[in-house]
Coordinates of C-alpha atoms and ligand atoms in Angstrom, one line a residue:
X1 CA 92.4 110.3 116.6
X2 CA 93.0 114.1 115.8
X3 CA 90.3 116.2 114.8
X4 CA 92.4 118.3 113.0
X5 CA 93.6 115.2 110.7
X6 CA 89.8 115.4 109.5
X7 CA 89.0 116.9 106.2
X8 CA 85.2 117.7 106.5
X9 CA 83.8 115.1 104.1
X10 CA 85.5 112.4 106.3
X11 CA 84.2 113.9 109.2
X12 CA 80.4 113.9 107.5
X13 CA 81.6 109.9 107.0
X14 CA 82.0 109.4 110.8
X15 CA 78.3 111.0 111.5
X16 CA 76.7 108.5 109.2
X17 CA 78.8 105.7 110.8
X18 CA 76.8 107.2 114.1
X19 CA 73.5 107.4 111.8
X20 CA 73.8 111.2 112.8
X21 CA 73.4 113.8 110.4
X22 CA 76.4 115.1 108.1
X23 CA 75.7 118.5 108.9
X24 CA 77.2 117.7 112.2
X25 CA 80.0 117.8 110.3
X26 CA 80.2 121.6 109.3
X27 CA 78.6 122.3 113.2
X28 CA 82.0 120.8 114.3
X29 CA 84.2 123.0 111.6
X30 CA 82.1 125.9 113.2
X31 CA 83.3 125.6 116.4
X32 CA 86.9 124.4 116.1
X33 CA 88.2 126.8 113.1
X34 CA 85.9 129.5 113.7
X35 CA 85.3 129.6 116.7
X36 CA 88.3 128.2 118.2
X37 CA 86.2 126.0 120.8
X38 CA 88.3 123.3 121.6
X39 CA 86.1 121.1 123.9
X40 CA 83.3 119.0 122.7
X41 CA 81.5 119.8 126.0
X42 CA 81.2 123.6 125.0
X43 CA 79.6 123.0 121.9
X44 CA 76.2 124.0 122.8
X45 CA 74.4 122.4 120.1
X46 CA 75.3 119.1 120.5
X47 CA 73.7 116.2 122.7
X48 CA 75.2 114.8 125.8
X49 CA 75.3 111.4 123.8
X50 CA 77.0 112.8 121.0
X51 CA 79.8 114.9 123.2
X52 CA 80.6 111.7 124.5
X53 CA 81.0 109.8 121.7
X54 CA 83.1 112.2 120.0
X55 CA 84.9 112.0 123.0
X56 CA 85.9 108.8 123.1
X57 CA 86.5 108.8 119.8
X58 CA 88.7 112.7 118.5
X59 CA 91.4 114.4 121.1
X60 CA 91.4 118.3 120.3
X61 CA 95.1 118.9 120.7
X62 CA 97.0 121.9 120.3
X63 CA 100.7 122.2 119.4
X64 CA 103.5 122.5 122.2
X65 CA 104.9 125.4 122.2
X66 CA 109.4 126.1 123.5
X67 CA 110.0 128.8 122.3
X68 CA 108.3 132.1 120.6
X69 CA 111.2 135.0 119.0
X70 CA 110.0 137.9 117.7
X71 CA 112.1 140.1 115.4
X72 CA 111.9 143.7 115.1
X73 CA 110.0 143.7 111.7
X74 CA 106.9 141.7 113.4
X75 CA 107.8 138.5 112.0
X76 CA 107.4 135.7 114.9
X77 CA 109.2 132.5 114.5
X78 CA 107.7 129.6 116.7
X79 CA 109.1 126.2 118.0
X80 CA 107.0 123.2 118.8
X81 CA 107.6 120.7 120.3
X82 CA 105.2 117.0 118.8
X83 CA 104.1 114.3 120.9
X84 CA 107.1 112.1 120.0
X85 CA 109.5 115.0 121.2
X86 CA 110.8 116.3 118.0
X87 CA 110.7 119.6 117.2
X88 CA 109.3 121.5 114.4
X89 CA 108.7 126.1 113.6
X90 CA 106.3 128.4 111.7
X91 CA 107.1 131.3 110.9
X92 CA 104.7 133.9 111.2
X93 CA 105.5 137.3 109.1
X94 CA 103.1 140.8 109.2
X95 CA 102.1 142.5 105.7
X96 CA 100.2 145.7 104.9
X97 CA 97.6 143.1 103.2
X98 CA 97.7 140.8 106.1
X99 CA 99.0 137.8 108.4
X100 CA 101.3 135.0 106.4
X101 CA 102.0 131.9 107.4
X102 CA 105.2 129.3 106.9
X103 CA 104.1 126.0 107.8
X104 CA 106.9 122.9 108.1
X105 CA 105.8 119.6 106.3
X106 CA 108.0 117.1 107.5
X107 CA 110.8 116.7 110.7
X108 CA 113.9 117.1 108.5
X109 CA 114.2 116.9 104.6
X110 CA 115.9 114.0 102.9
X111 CA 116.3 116.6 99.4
X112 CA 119.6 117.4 101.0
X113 CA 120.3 121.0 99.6
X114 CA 123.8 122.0 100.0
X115 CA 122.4 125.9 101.2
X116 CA 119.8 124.9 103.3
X117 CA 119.8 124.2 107.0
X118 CA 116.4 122.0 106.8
X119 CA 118.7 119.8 104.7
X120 CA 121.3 118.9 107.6
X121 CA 119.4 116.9 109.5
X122 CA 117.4 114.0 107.2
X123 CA 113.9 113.5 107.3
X124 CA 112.6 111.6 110.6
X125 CA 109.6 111.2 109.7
X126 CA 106.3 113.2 107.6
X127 CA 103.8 115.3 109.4
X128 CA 100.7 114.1 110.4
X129 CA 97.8 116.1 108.4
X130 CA 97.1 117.9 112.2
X131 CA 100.0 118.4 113.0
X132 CA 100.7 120.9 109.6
X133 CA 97.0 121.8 110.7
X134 CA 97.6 122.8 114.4
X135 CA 100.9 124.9 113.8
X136 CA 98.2 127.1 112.0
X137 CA 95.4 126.6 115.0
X138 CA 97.9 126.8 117.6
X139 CA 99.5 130.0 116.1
X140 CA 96.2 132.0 115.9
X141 CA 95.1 130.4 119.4
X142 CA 98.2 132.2 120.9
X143 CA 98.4 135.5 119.0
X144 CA 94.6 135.8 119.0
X145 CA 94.7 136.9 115.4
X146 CA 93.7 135.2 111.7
X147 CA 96.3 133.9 109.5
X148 CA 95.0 135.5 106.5
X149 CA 97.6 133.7 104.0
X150 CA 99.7 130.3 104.1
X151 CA 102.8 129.8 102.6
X152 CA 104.1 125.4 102.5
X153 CA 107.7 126.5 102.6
X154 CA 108.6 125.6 106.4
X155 CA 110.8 122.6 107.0
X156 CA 110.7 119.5 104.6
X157 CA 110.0 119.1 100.8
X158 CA 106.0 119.1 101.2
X159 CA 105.4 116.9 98.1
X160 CA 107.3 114.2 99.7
X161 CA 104.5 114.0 101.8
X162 CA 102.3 114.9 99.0
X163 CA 98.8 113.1 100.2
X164 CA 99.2 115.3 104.1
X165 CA 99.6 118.3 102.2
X166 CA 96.7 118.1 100.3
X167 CA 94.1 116.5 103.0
X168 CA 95.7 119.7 104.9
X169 CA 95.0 122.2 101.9
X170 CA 91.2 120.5 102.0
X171 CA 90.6 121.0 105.4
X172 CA 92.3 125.4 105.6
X173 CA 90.4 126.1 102.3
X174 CA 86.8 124.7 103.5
X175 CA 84.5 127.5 103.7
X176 CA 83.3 126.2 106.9
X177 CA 86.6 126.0 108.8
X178 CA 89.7 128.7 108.2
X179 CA 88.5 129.9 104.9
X180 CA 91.6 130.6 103.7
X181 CA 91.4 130.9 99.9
X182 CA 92.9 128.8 97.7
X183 CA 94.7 131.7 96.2
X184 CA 96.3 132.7 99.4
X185 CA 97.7 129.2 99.5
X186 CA 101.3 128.5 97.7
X187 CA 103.0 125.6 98.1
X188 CA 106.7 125.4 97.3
X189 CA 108.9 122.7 95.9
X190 CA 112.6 121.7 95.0
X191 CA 111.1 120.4 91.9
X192 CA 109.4 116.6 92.4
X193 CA 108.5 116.1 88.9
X194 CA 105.4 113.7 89.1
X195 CA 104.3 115.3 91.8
X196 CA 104.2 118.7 89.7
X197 CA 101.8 117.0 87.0
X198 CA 100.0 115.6 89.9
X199 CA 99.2 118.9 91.9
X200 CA 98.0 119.8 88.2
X201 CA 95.6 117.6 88.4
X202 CA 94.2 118.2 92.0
X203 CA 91.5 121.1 90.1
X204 CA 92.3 123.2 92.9
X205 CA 93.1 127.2 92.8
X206 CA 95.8 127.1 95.3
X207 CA 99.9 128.7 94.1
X208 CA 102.5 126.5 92.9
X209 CA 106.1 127.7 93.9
X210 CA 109.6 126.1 92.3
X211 CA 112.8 127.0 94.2
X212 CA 115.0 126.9 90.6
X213 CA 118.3 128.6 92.2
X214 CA 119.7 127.7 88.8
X215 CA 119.7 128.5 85.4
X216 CA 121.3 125.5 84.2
X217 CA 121.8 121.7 85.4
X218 CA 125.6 122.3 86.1
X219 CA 125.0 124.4 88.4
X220 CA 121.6 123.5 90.1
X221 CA 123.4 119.6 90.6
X222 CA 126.0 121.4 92.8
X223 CA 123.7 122.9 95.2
X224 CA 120.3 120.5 94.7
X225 CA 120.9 116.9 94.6
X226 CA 117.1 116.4 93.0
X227 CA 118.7 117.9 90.3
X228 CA 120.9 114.7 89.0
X229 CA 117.3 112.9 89.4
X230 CA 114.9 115.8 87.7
X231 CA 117.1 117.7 85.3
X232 CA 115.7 121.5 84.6
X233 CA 114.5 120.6 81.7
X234 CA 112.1 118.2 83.0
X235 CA 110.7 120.3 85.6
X236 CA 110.2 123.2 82.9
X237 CA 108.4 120.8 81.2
X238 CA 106.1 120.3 84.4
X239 CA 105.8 123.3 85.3
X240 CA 104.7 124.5 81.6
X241 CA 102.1 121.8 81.6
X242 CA 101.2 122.6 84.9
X243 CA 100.1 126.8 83.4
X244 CA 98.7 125.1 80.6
X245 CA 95.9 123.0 82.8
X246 CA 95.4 125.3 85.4
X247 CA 96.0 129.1 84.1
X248 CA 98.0 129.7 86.9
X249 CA 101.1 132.2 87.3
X250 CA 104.1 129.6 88.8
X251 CA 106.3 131.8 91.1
X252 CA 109.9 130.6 90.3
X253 CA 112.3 130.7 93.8
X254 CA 115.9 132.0 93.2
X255 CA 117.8 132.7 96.0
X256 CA 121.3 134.3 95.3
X257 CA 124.3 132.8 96.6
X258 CA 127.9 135.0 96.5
X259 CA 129.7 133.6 92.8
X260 CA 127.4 130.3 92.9
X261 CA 124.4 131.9 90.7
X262 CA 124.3 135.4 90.7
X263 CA 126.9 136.3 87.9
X264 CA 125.3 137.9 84.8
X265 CA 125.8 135.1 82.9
X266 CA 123.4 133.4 85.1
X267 CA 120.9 136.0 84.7
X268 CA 121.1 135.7 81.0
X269 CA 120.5 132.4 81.1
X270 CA 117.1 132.6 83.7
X271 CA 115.8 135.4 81.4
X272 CA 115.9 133.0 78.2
X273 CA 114.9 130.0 79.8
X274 CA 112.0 131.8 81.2
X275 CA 111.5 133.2 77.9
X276 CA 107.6 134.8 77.8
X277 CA 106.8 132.1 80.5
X278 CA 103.9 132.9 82.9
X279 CA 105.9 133.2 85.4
X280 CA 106.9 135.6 88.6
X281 CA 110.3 135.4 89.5
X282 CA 111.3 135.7 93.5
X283 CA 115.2 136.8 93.9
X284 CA 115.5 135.7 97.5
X285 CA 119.3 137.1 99.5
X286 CA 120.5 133.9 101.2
X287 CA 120.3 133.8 104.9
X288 CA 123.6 132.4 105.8
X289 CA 123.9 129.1 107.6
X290 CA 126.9 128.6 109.8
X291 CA 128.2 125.2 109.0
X292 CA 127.9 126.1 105.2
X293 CA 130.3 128.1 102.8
X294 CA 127.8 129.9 100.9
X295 CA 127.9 133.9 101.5
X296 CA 124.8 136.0 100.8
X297 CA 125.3 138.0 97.4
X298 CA 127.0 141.5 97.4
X299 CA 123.9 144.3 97.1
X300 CA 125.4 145.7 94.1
X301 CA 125.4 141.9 92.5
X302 CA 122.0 141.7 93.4
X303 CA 120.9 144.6 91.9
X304 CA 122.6 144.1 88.7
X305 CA 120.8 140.4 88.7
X306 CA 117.4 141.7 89.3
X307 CA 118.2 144.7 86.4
X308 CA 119.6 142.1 83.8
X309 CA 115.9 140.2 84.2
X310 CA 113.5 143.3 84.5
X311 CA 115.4 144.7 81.3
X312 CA 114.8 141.2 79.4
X313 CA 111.4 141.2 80.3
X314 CA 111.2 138.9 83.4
X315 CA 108.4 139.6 86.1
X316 CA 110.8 139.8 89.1
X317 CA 110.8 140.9 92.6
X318 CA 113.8 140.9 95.2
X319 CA 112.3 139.6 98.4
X320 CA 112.4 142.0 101.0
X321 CA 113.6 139.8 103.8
X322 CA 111.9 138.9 107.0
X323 CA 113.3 137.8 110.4
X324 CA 116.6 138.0 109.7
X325 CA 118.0 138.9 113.4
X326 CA 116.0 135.7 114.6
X327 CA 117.3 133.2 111.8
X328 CA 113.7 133.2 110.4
X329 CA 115.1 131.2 107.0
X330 CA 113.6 127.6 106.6
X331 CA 115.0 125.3 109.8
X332 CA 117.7 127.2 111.3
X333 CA 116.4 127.7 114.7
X334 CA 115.4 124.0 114.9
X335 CA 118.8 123.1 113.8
X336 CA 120.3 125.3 116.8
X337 CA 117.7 124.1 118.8
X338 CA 119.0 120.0 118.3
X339 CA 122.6 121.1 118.6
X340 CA 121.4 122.3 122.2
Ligands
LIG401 N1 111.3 122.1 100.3 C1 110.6 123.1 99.7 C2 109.9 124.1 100.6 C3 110.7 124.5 101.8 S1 112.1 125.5 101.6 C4 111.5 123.9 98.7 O1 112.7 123.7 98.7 O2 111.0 124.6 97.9 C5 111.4 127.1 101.2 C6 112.4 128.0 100.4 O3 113.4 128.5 101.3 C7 113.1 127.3 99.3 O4 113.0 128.1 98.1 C8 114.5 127.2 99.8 O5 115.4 127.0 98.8 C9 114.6 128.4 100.6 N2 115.8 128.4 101.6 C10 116.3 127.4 102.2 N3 117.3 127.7 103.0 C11 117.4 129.1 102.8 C12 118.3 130.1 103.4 N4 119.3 129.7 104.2 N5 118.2 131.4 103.0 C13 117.2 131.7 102.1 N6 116.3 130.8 101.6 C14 116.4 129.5 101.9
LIG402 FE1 114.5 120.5 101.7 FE2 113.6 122.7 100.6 FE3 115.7 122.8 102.3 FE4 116.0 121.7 99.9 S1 115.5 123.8 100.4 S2 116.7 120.8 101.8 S3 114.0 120.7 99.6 S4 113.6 122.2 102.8

């Protein structure tokens, strides 16, 4: 077994199954996420016994890595390569307020969005828990640097593999391992309704993220095929529920594609159904795919998008973009990378 699949109450459960203490537990976290020790042998405080036991029992495994591109803005875009040879990346971007991280969540996506490149080859298969895990270890193992924030918008719809994706939120947020805060944490979705109400529930701090793209169903149906099975209206619904329980702002994801949603008439229609919603609203240009017709909007249509919302009383940002001379968007270099 990984270590890395381990959130550290599990890991407390394996030292009582040794009659060892649970504190062993956090010793462990110590070493691996803090100190990036990844050999039982090195870890000075435990017993010969112990260290072999452990051995026999957890591998420490990093991520392979292909390839490593990085673009002129700082932004580093990885590719690694699993155990069962397929292929996965994480994006790494720089910020004045620190180090971000794009984790994948699954090899492929089965939500099939017409825009999207992730979406052209179907899901294989989930990620283990430590293998979402390692893209972060392995990323700060070869850059030398902590990730400061994480961002579940990589490859794959993360809450189709909804139980991973928490054990792996568990396991980053515990003060003894990465320590990453739950508020640095925002995980993105193309709207899986139940799950919504269930991340609700979870009692946990960490950002929720909805990639809309649409104001209305006509439109989000032609572009996201969980649309025809979660209208707008229900994921509104979720999301609303979701502020109410947790007090939390929901970032809303709209990226613009050329005459497919950015005509004022769409922006009309996001400001009133966002209406005095807690809600931040992230206009996002469209990295272009080559096998798909959508064109990134014109600046001017852009501008006059974000303007419409700002003067209607929207919270709303237009995403500067990142690693766009290394095809940083979600899955394009693994898809080149296949067609190799
Ligand atoms: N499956 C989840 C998370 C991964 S996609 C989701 O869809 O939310 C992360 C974000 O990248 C989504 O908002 C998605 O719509 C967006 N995206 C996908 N392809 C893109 C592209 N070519 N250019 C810009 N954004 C893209
Ligand atoms: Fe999957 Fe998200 Fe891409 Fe849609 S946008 S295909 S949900 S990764």
């Amino acid at each position: 077994m990984n270590i890395f699949d381990l959130p550290k109450k599990e890991l407390e459960n394996y030292f009582k199954t040794f009659n060892d203490k649970p504190f062993r537990a956090t010793q462990i976290y110590e070493w691996l996420y803090q100190k990036k020790c990844f050999s039982f042998a090195e870890m000075s405080n435990l017993k010969k016994d112990l260290i072999d036991k452990l051995c026999s029992i957890f591998e420490i495994e990093l991520l392979n890595l292909v390839t490593m591109q990085k673009s002129k803005d700082g932004t580093i875009k990885f590719l690694f390569k699993l155990n069962d040879g397929n292929l996965i990346e994480t994006v790494l971007m720089q910020h004045d307020y620190g180090k971000s991280i794009c984790v994948t969540t699954q090899v492929g996506c089965n939500m099939g969005c017409a825009f999207c490149a992730s979406g052209l080859n179907k899901k294989i298969r989930n990620l283990e828990t430590y293998e979402i895990v390692s893209q972060i270890m392995t990323v700060e193992s070869l850059i030398n640097e902590k990730v400061t924030h994480v961002v579940v918008m990589g490859i794959g719809e993360p809450f189709d593999n909804y139980e991973n994706v928490m054990r792996f939120v568990r396991i980053i947020n515990d003060p003894k391992g990465l320590a990453i805060g739950a508020r640095h944490i925002t995980i993105s979705t193309s709207g899986l309704v139940p799950r919504i109400y269930d991340y609700a529930n979870e009692g946990i701090q960490t950002n929720l993220a909805i990639s809309l793209h649409a104001p209305n169903d006509e439109i989000r149906s032609q572009i996201m095929r969980i649309n025809r099975k979660y209208s707008i209206k229900e994921v509104i619904k979720a999301m609303d529920d979701y502020i109410a329980q947790t007090n939390r702002r929901v970032t809303i994801e709209y990226i613009l594609l050329d005459k497919v949603n950015d005509m004022p008439a769409c922006a009309y229609e996001l400001a009133e159904l966002l209406y005095k919603k807690n809600v931040y609203v992230n206009l996002i240009p469209y990295n272009e795919v080559s096998e798909m017709p959508f064109k990134r909007s014109t600046k001017e249509a852009m501008n006059q998008f974000y303007d419409i919302l700002k003067k209607r009383g929207t919270n709303v940002t237009l995403r500067r973009e990142q690693g766009h001379d290394i095809d940083a968007a979600c899955g394009q270099l693994r898809s080149k990378n296949i067609k190799k």
